[in-house]
Coordinates of C-alpha atoms in Angstrom, one line a residue:
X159 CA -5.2 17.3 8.4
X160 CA -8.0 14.5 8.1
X161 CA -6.6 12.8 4.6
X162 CA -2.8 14.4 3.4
X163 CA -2.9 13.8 0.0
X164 CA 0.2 13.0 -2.4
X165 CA 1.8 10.3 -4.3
X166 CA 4.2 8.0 -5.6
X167 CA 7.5 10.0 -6.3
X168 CA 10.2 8.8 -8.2
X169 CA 14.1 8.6 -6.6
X170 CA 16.4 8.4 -9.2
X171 CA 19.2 11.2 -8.1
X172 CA 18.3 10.9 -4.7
X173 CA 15.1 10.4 -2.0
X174 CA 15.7 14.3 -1.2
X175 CA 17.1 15.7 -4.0
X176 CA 14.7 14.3 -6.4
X177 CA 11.7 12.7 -4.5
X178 CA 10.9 15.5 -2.2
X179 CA 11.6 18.1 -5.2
X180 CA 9.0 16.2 -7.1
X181 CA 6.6 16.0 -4.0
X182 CA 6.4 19.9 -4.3
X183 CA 6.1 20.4 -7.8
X184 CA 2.9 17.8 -7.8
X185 CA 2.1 19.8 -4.3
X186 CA 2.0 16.0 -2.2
X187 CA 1.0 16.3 1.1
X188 CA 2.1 12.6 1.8
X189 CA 4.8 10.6 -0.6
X190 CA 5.4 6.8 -1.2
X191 CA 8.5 5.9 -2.4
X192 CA 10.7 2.8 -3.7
X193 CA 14.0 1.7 -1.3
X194 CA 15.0 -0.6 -4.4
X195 CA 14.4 -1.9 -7.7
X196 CA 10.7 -2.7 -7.3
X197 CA 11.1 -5.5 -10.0
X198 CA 14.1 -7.1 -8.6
X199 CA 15.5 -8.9 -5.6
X200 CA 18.6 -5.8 -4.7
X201 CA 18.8 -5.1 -1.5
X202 CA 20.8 -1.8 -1.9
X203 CA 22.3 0.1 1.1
X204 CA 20.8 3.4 1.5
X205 CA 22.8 6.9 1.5
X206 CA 22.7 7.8 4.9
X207 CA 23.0 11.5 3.8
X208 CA 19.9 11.5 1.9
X209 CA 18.1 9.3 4.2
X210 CA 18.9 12.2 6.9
X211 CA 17.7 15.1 4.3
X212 CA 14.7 13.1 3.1
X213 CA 13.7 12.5 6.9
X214 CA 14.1 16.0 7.9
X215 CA 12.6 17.5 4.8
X216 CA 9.4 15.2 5.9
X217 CA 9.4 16.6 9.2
X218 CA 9.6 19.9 8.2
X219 CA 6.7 19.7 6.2
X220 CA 4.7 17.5 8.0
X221 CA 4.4 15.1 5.5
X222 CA 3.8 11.4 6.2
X223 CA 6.2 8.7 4.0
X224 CA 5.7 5.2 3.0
X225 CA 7.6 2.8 1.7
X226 CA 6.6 0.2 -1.1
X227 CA 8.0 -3.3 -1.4
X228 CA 9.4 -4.8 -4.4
X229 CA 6.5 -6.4 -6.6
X230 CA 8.1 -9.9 -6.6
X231 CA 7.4 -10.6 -3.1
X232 CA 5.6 -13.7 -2.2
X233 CA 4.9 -15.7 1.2
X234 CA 2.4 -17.9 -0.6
X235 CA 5.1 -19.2 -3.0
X236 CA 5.5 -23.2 -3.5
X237 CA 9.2 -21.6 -4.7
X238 CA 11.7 -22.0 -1.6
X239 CA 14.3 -19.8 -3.4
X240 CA 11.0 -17.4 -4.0
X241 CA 10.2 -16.9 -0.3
X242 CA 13.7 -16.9 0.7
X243 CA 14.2 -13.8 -1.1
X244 CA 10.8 -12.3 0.0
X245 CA 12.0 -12.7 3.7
X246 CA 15.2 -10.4 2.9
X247 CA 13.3 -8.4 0.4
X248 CA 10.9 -7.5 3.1
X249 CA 13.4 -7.4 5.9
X250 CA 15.4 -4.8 3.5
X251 CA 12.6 -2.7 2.8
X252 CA 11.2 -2.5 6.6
X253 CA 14.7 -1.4 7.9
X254 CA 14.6 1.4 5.2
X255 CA 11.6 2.1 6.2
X256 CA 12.5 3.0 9.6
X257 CA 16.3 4.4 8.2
X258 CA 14.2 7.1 5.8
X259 CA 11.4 7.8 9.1
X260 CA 8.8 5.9 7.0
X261 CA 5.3 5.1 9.1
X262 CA 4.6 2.1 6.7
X263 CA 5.8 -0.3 4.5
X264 CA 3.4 -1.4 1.9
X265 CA 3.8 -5.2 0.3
X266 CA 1.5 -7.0 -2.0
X267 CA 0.1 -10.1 0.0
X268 CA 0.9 -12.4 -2.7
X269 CA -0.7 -15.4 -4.1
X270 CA -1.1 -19.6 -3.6
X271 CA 1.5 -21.0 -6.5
X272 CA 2.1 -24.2 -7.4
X273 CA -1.8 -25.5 -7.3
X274 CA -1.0 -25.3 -3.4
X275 CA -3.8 -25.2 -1.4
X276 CA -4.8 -22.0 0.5
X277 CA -4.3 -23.2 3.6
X278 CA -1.1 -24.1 3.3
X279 CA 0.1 -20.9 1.7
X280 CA -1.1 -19.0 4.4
X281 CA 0.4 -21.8 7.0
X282 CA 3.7 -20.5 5.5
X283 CA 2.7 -16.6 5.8
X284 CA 2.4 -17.6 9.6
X285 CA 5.7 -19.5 9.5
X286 CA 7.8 -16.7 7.1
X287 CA 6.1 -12.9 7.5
X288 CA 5.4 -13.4 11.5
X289 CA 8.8 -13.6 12.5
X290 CA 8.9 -10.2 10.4
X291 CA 6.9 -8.3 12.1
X292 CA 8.2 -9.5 15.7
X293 CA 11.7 -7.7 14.7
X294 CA 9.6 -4.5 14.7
X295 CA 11.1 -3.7 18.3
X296 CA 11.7 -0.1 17.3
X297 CA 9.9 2.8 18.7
X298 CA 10.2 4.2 15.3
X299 CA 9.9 1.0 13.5
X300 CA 6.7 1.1 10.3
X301 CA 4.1 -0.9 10.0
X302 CA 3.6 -3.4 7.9
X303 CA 0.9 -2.3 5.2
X304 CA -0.9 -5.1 3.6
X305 CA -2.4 -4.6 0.0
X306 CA -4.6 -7.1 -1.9
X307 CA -4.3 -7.5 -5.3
X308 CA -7.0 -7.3 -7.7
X309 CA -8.0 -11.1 -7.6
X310 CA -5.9 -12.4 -10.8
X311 CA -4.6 -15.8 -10.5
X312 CA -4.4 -17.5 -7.0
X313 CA -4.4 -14.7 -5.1
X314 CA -4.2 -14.6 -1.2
X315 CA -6.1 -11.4 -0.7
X316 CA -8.7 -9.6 -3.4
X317 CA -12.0 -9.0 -1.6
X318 CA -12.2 -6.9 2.1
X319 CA -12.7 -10.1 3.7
X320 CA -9.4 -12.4 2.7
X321 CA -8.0 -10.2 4.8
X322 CA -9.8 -12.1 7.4
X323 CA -7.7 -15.0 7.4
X324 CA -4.3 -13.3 6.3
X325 CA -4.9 -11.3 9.7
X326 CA -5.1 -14.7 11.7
X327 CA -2.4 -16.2 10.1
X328 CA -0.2 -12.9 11.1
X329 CA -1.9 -13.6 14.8
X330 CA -3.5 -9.8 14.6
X331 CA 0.2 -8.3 15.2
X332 CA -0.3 -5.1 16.5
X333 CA 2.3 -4.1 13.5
X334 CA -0.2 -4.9 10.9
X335 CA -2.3 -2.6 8.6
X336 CA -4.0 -2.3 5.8
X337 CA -3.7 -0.4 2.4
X338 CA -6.1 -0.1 0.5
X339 CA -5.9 0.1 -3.3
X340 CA -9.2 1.2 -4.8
X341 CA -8.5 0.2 -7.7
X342 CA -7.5 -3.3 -6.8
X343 CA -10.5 -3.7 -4.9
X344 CA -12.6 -2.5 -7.7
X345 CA -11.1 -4.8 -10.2
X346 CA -11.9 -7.5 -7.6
X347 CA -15.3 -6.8 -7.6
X348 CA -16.0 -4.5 -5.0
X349 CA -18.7 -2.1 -6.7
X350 CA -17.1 1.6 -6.1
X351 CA -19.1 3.2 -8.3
X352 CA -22.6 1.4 -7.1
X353 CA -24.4 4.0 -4.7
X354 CA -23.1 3.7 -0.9
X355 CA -20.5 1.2 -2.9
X356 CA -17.5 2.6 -1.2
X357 CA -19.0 3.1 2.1
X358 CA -20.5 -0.2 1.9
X359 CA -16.9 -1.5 1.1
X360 CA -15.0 0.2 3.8
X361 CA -17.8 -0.7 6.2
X362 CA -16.8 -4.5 5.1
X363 CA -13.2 -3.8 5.8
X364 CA -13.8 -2.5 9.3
X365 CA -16.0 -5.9 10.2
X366 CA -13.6 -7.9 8.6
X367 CA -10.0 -6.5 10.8
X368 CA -11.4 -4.0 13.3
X369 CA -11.4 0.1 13.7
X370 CA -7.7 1.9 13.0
X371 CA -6.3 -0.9 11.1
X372 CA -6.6 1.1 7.4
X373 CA -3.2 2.9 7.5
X374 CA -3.5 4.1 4.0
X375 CA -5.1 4.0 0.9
X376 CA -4.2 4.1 -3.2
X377 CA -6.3 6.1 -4.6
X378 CA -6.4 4.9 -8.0
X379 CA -9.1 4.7 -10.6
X380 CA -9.9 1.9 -13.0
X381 CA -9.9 1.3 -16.8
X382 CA -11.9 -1.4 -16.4
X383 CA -15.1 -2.3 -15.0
X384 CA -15.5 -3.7 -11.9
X385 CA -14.8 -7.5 -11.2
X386 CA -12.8 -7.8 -14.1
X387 CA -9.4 -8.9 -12.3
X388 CA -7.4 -6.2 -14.2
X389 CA -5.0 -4.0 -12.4
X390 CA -5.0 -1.2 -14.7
X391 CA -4.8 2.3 -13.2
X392 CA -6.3 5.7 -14.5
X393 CA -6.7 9.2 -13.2
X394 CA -8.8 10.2 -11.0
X395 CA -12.6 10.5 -12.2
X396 CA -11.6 9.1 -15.8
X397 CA -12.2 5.9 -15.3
X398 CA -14.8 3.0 -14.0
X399 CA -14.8 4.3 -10.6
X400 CA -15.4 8.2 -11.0
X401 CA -15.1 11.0 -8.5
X402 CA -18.3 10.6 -6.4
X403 CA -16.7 7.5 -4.6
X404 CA -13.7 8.9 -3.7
X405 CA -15.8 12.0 -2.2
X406 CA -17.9 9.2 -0.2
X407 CA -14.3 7.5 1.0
X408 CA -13.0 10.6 2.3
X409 CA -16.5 11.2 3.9
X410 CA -15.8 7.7 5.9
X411 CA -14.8 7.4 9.6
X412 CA -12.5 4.8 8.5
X413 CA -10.7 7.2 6.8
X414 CA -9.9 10.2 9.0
X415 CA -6.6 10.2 9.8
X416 CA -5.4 7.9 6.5
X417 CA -3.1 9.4 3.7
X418 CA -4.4 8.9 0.1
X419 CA -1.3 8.1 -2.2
X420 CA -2.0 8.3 -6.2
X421 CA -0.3 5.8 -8.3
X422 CA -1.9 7.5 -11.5
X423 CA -0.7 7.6 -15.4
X424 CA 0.6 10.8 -16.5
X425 CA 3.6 12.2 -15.3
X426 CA 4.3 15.7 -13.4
X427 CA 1.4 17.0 -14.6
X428 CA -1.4 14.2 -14.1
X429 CA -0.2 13.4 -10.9
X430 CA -0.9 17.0 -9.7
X431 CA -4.4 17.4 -11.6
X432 CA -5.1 14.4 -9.5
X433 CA -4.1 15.5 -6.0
X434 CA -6.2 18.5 -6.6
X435 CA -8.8 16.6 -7.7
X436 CA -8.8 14.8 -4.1
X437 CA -8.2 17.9 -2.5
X438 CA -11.2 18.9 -4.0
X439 CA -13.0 16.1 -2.5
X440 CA -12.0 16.8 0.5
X441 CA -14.9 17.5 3.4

């Protein structure tokens, strides 16, 4: 399948039970779930019996997972206890990714605190979230999914080409990917809805960190317009961004191959009028 398209699933009574029952009722192609509170530091051990049912029920159904991190990571942090707890965070949510058969694990890439410079914040990305991805020894280990933010504050990555520099600062690893949140991106000022704007986007991404490095996307549109550094999501076609660029993404050669997880309002319902949507769009 070029693009398997899905979504975010909730967990709550179990990664099987519930999150695979609520993959079919939306009819997801591909999930992304949560291994702990995505708003805390927990690193909770996993149930190996759903992890083995959740895994399988993938595999049966040929349906690529992901795993998100919690949203309080940070590498950039001038906060020792802050990027302390990232590291184990991270560490947590990579070795559930590979426990649960995940592909990738998808973390925010954080932001410069502490009127730190730049530099230095990504001097301690190299120094904290390399060693990271070097543990990733595992045939079956994910990758590590990188996702920019959309440009509030100090942040490390908002525009295709910060990834640039995060990229060097990670040395290239061969572990490393990209998601891409269109929404995010939008909000940073990447024109989606300009003609050839997502084409001309993706073709940036590409020059800035190479062919096959896009492991998945957010597909996600916007309640506000672009540039305006608001990470506010809305369903598919409603918003800033509108249908016709998500028909041009899926159109890309960037994107064969890549999943397109919705992290849209609405419940049961929206989420499935928005995976059809995309199915829709399909070529």
């Amino acid at each position: 399948m070029r693009n398997p398209i899905g979504g975010h699933v909730p967990v709550a009574g179990g990664l099987a039970t519930a999150g695979l029952a609520y993959a079919r009722d939306i009819g997801a192609e591909t999930v992304q779930v949560f291994t702990a509170n995505p708003r805390g530091w927990a690193t909770p051990v996993g149930d190996p019996a759903q992890d083995e049912l959740f895994r399988a029920g993938c595999a049966e159904a040929a349906i690529p997972a992901y795993v998100h991190a919690p949203y309080l990571i940070n590498f950039g942090s001038a906060t020792g206890a802050t990027v302390e707890k990232s590291v184990e965070s991270l560490r947590h949510s990579l070795r559930r990714g590979r426990e649960i058969g995940a592909l990738g694990v998808v973390v925010h890439t954080g932001s410069a605190t502490g009127g730190r410079p730049r530099a230095e914040a990504l001097a301690q990305v190299h120094e904290r979230l390399l060693p990271l991805l070097d543990e990733l020894t595992h045939d079956d280990d994910p990758f590590l999914l990188l996702e920019s933010t959309a440009g509030q504050g100090f942040s490390l990555c908002s525009r295709t080409w910060d990834f640039g520099p995060y990229f060097e600062a990670l040395e290239s690893h061969p572990k490393l990917g990209i998601c891409l949140d269109t929404c995010h991106i939008f909000a940073a000022g990447h024109d989606l809805a300009a003609p050839g704007g997502a084409k001309h986007t993706l073709d940036l991404l590409v020059e800035t960190v190479g062919e096959g490095r896009l492991k998945l996307i957010h597909a996600n549109d916007s309640k506000d317009v672009a540039g305006a550094l608001k990470d506010r999501h809305e369903n598919i076609g409603t918003g800033h961004i509108g249908e016709e660029p998500f028909r041009e993404l899926l159109a890309h050669p960037a994107t064969d191959g890549v999943p397109l997880v919705i992290e849209t309002p609405g419940g049961r319902e929206g989420n499935a009028a928005d995976i059809a949507r995309l199915k829709a769009l399909r070529p």
